CSV table of C-alpha atoms in Angstrom, one decimal:
chain,number,residue,atom,x,y,z
C,1,ASP,CA,0.0,0.0,0.0
C,2,ILE,CA,1.1,3.6,-0.6
C,3,GLN,CA,1.4,5.4,2.7
C,4,MET,CA,0.4,9.1,2.8
C,5,THR,CA,2.1,11.2,5.5
C,6,GLN,CA,0.4,14.5,6.1
C,7,SER,CA,1.5,17.5,8.2
C,8,PRO,CA,0.8,19.3,10.4
C,9,ALA,CA,-1.9,17.6,12.3
C,10,SER,CA,-3.4,20.9,13.4
C,11,LEU,CA,-2.9,24.4,12.3
C,12,SER,CA,-4.0,27.8,13.8
C,13,ALA,CA,-3.9,31.0,11.7
C,14,SER,CA,-5.4,34.4,11.5
C,15,LEU,CA,-7.9,35.6,9.0
C,16,GLY,CA,-6.3,36.8,5.9
C,17,GLU,CA,-3.1,34.7,6.4
C,18,THR,CA,-1.7,32.1,4.0
C,19,VAL,CA,-1.4,28.5,5.1
C,20,THR,CA,0.3,25.4,3.7
C,21,ILE,CA,-0.5,21.7,4.3
C,22,GLU,CA,1.9,19.1,3.1
C,23,CYS,CA,1.5,15.5,2.1
C,24,ARG,CA,4.3,12.9,1.3
C,25,ALA,CA,3.6,9.6,-0.5
C,26,SER,CA,5.7,6.6,0.2
C,27,GLU,CA,6.3,6.2,-3.6
C,28,ASP,CA,5.9,8.2,-6.7
C,29,ILE,CA,2.1,8.8,-7.3
C,30,TYR,CA,2.5,10.6,-10.6
C,31,ASN,CA,0.2,13.6,-9.5
C,32,GLY,CA,-2.7,11.1,-8.7
C,33,LEU,CA,-3.3,13.3,-5.7
C,34,ALA,CA,-6.5,15.0,-4.4
C,35,TRP,CA,-7.2,17.3,-1.5
C,36,TYR,CA,-10.6,17.3,0.3
C,37,GLN,CA,-12.2,19.7,2.9
C,38,GLN,CA,-14.4,18.2,5.5
C,39,LYS,CA,-16.5,20.4,7.8
C,40,PRO,CA,-17.8,19.0,11.1
C,41,GLY,CA,-20.6,16.6,10.6
C,42,LYS,CA,-20.4,16.8,6.8
C,43,SER,CA,-19.0,14.6,4.1
C,44,PRO,CA,-15.6,15.5,2.5
C,45,GLN,CA,-15.7,17.8,-0.5
C,46,LEU,CA,-13.2,17.7,-3.3
C,47,LEU,CA,-11.0,20.8,-3.6
C,48,ILE,CA,-8.1,19.9,-5.8
C,49,TYR,CA,-7.4,16.9,-8.1
C,50,ASN,CA,-4.5,15.8,-10.2
C,51,ALA,CA,-2.3,17.6,-7.7
C,52,ASN,CA,-2.9,21.1,-9.0
C,53,SER,CA,-6.3,21.4,-10.7
C,54,LEU,CA,-9.1,23.3,-9.0
C,55,HIS,CA,-12.4,21.4,-8.8
C,56,THR,CA,-15.5,23.2,-10.2
C,57,GLY,CA,-16.8,25.9,-7.8
C,58,VAL,CA,-13.8,25.9,-5.4
C,59,PRO,CA,-12.5,29.4,-4.6
C,60,SER,CA,-9.2,30.4,-6.3
C,61,ARG,CA,-7.6,31.1,-2.9
C,62,PHE,CA,-7.1,27.3,-2.8
C,63,SER,CA,-4.3,25.9,-4.8
C,64,GLY,CA,-2.2,22.7,-5.1
C,65,SER,CA,1.2,21.9,-6.1
C,66,GLY,CA,3.9,19.2,-6.1
C,67,SER,CA,5.1,16.1,-8.0
C,68,GLY,CA,6.6,12.7,-7.4
C,69,THR,CA,6.1,12.1,-3.7
C,70,GLN,CA,5.8,15.6,-2.3
C,71,TYR,CA,2.6,17.6,-2.5
C,72,SER,CA,1.0,20.7,-0.8
C,73,LEU,CA,-2.2,22.6,-0.5
C,74,LYS,CA,-2.1,26.3,0.0
C,75,ILE,CA,-4.9,28.4,1.2
C,76,ASN,CA,-4.4,32.2,0.6
C,77,SER,CA,-6.3,35.0,2.4
C,78,LEU,CA,-7.8,32.6,5.0
C,79,GLN,CA,-11.5,33.1,5.5
C,80,SER,CA,-13.7,32.0,8.5
C,81,GLU,CA,-15.5,29.5,6.3
C,82,ASP,CA,-12.2,27.6,5.8
C,83,VAL,CA,-12.3,26.3,9.2
C,84,ALA,CA,-12.3,22.5,8.6
C,85,SER,CA,-10.3,19.4,8.3
C,86,TYR,CA,-8.3,18.8,5.2
C,87,PHE,CA,-7.2,15.4,3.8
C,88,CYS,CA,-5.0,14.3,1.0
C,89,GLN,CA,-5.7,11.1,-0.9
C,90,GLN,CA,-3.7,9.2,-3.6
C,91,TYR,CA,-5.7,7.6,-6.4
C,92,TYR,CA,-2.7,6.4,-8.3
C,93,ASP,CA,-3.1,2.9,-7.2
C,94,TYR,CA,-5.4,0.6,-5.3
C,95,PRO,CA,-5.9,0.5,-2.3
C,96,PHE,CA,-6.5,4.2,-2.4
C,97,THR,CA,-5.1,5.8,0.7
C,98,PHE,CA,-5.7,9.0,2.7
C,99,GLY,CA,-3.5,11.2,4.8
C,100,SER,CA,-4.2,11.5,8.5
C,101,GLY,CA,-5.7,15.0,8.2
C,102,THR,CA,-5.0,18.5,9.2
C,103,LYS,CA,-7.4,20.4,11.4
C,104,LEU,CA,-7.5,24.1,10.6
C,105,GLU,CA,-8.6,26.6,13.1
C,106,ILE,CA,-8.7,30.4,13.2
C,107,LYS,CA,-6.6,32.1,15.7
O,1,GLN,CA,-27.7,16.5,-10.5
O,2,VAL,CA,-25.6,13.8,-9.0
O,3,THR,CA,-26.6,12.5,-5.5
O,4,LEU,CA,-25.7,9.5,-3.4
O,5,LYS,CA,-27.2,8.4,-0.1
O,6,GLU,CA,-26.2,5.6,2.2
O,7,SER,CA,-28.4,3.5,4.3
O,8,GLY,CA,-27.7,0.9,7.0
O,9,PRO,CA,-28.8,-0.6,10.3
O,10,GLY,CA,-27.5,2.2,12.6
O,11,MET,CA,-26.4,-0.4,15.3
O,12,LEU,CA,-25.5,-4.0,15.3
O,13,GLN,CA,-24.0,-6.5,17.6
O,14,PRO,CA,-20.4,-7.9,17.3
O,15,SER,CA,-19.9,-10.9,15.0
O,16,LYS,CA,-23.0,-9.9,12.9
O,17,THR,CA,-22.9,-9.0,9.2
O,18,LEU,CA,-23.2,-5.3,8.4
O,19,SER,CA,-25.2,-4.6,5.2
O,20,LEU,CA,-25.0,-1.2,3.6
O,21,THR,CA,-26.9,0.3,0.6
O,22,CYS,CA,-25.8,3.2,-1.6
O,23,SER,CA,-28.6,4.6,-3.7
O,24,PHE,CA,-27.6,7.1,-6.3
O,25,SER,CA,-29.0,9.3,-9.1
O,26,GLY,CA,-27.8,11.6,-11.7
O,27,PHE,CA,-25.4,9.2,-13.3
O,28,SER,CA,-25.3,5.6,-14.5
O,29,LEU,CA,-22.9,3.0,-13.2
O,30,SER,CA,-23.1,1.5,-16.6
O,31,THR,CA,-21.3,4.4,-18.1
O,32,SER,CA,-17.7,3.5,-19.1
O,33,GLY,CA,-15.2,4.6,-16.5
O,34,MET,CA,-17.7,5.1,-13.7
O,35,VAL,CA,-16.9,3.7,-10.2
O,36,VAL,CA,-18.6,3.7,-6.8
O,37,SER,CA,-16.5,3.2,-3.7
O,38,TRP,CA,-17.1,2.7,-0.1
O,39,ILE,CA,-15.1,4.7,2.5
O,40,ARG,CA,-15.3,4.8,6.2
O,41,GLN,CA,-14.3,7.2,8.9
O,42,PRO,CA,-14.3,6.5,12.7
O,43,SER,CA,-15.3,9.5,14.7
O,44,GLY,CA,-12.4,12.0,14.9
O,45,LYS,CA,-10.2,10.0,12.6
O,46,SER,CA,-9.1,9.8,9.0
O,47,LEU,CA,-10.7,8.1,6.1
O,48,GLU,CA,-10.2,4.4,5.0
O,49,TRP,CA,-11.1,3.3,1.4
O,50,LEU,CA,-12.8,-0.1,1.7
O,51,ALA,CA,-14.0,-1.4,-1.7
O,52,ALA,CA,-15.1,-0.3,-5.2
O,53,ILE,CA,-17.2,-1.6,-8.1
O,54,ASP,CA,-16.9,-0.3,-11.6
O,55,TRP,CA,-19.1,0.0,-14.6
O,56,ASP,CA,-17.9,-3.4,-15.9
O,57,GLY,CA,-18.7,-5.2,-12.7
O,58,ASP,CA,-15.0,-5.4,-11.7
O,59,LYS,CA,-14.5,-5.3,-7.9
O,60,TYR,CA,-11.6,-3.9,-5.8
O,61,TYR,CA,-11.0,-4.4,-2.1
O,62,ASN,CA,-8.8,-3.1,0.6
O,63,PRO,CA,-6.4,-6.0,1.3
O,64,SER,CA,-6.5,-5.3,5.0
O,65,LEU,CA,-10.3,-6.2,5.0
O,66,LYS,CA,-10.7,-8.2,1.8
O,67,SER,CA,-11.7,-11.4,3.6
O,68,ARG,CA,-14.6,-9.7,5.2
O,69,LEU,CA,-15.9,-7.5,2.4
O,70,THR,CA,-18.3,-8.1,-0.5
O,71,VAL,CA,-19.3,-5.3,-2.8
O,72,SER,CA,-22.1,-5.7,-5.5
O,73,LYS,CA,-24.5,-3.7,-7.5
O,74,ASP,CA,-28.1,-4.1,-8.7
O,75,THR,CA,-28.9,-4.9,-12.2
O,76,SER,CA,-30.5,-1.4,-12.7
O,77,ASN,CA,-27.2,0.2,-11.8
O,78,THR,CA,-28.8,2.5,-9.4
O,79,GLN,CA,-27.6,0.9,-6.1
O,80,VAL,CA,-24.3,-0.5,-4.8
O,81,PHE,CA,-24.2,-2.7,-1.7
O,82,LEU,CA,-21.5,-3.5,0.8
O,83,LYS,CA,-21.4,-6.4,3.2
O,84,ILE,CA,-18.9,-6.6,6.1
O,85,THR,CA,-18.9,-9.9,8.0
O,86,SER,CA,-17.9,-10.6,11.6
O,87,VAL,CA,-18.1,-6.9,12.7
O,88,ASP,CA,-16.5,-5.8,15.9
O,89,ILE,CA,-16.2,-2.5,17.8
O,90,ALA,CA,-13.4,-1.3,15.5
O,91,ASP,CA,-15.9,-1.2,12.6
O,92,THR,CA,-17.9,1.5,14.3
O,93,ALA,CA,-17.6,4.5,11.9
O,94,THR,CA,-19.5,6.7,9.5
O,95,TYR,CA,-19.7,4.9,6.1
O,96,TYR,CA,-19.7,6.8,2.9
O,97,CYS,CA,-20.2,5.9,-0.7
O,98,ALA,CA,-18.6,8.1,-3.3
O,99,ARG,CA,-18.4,8.3,-7.1
O,100,ARG,CA,-15.3,8.5,-9.2
O,101,SER,CA,-14.6,8.2,-12.9
O,102,THR,CA,-11.0,8.3,-13.8
O,103,GLY,CA,-9.8,10.5,-10.9
O,104,PRO,CA,-10.8,11.5,-7.4
O,105,PHE,CA,-14.0,11.1,-5.6
O,106,ASP,CA,-16.1,14.0,-7.0
O,107,TYR,CA,-19.4,13.2,-5.3
O,108,TRP,CA,-19.9,11.8,-1.8
O,109,GLY,CA,-23.0,10.7,0.0
O,110,GLN,CA,-24.0,12.2,3.4
O,111,GLY,CA,-22.7,9.2,5.2
O,112,VAL,CA,-24.4,6.7,7.6
O,113,MET,CA,-23.3,6.2,11.2
O,114,VAL,CA,-22.8,2.5,12.2
O,115,THR,CA,-22.3,1.5,15.8
O,116,VAL,CA,-21.2,-2.0,16.7
O,117,SER,CA,-22.1,-2.7,20.3
O,118,SER,CA,-23.3,-5.5,22.4
């Protein structure tokens, strides 16, 4: 199985700040990487796919980058509605695997 | 409009078989490339992919649970089912079904909470 190591586990930032979440795969996943946002009590929602493509309707302050085994999610100009947990997921190979998640709070 | 909705027993006893149903609309599982997966999430924890079935009827399982899982679909291609045998407390989680074609999970159901307790 491909292991996904996500960091940090939690993050506290001020409104308007820029935050970055990292995800490392145990082997090359050739950009088969997605980022999801999950608000409390809700199902995950797709933000980014193919490592750097913005899903339909997602605000442009979200962006993804990376290649090989290293990927990141950046949120510019943090808004109050961005409070959520964020997960990375590789879909390069079965079994699909997720990162451990990052809980984002407003300072 | 794509929608998925999970249904299940809510609570069941250890050693029993868990049966879940994913009912969906807005797409056809007979369309080439379409896949429906099952994913679960214990409270406060991360997500675990369990199984998938594709438009061609091919099935995929997480090796860590494969011996206990069975995924299937109905002949009308509007429902997908998951059975988990010999459940125990560790199977307590919210279970989601989600759609994907060639990439990520682009649509998710609302999830169904399942508690395993005696």
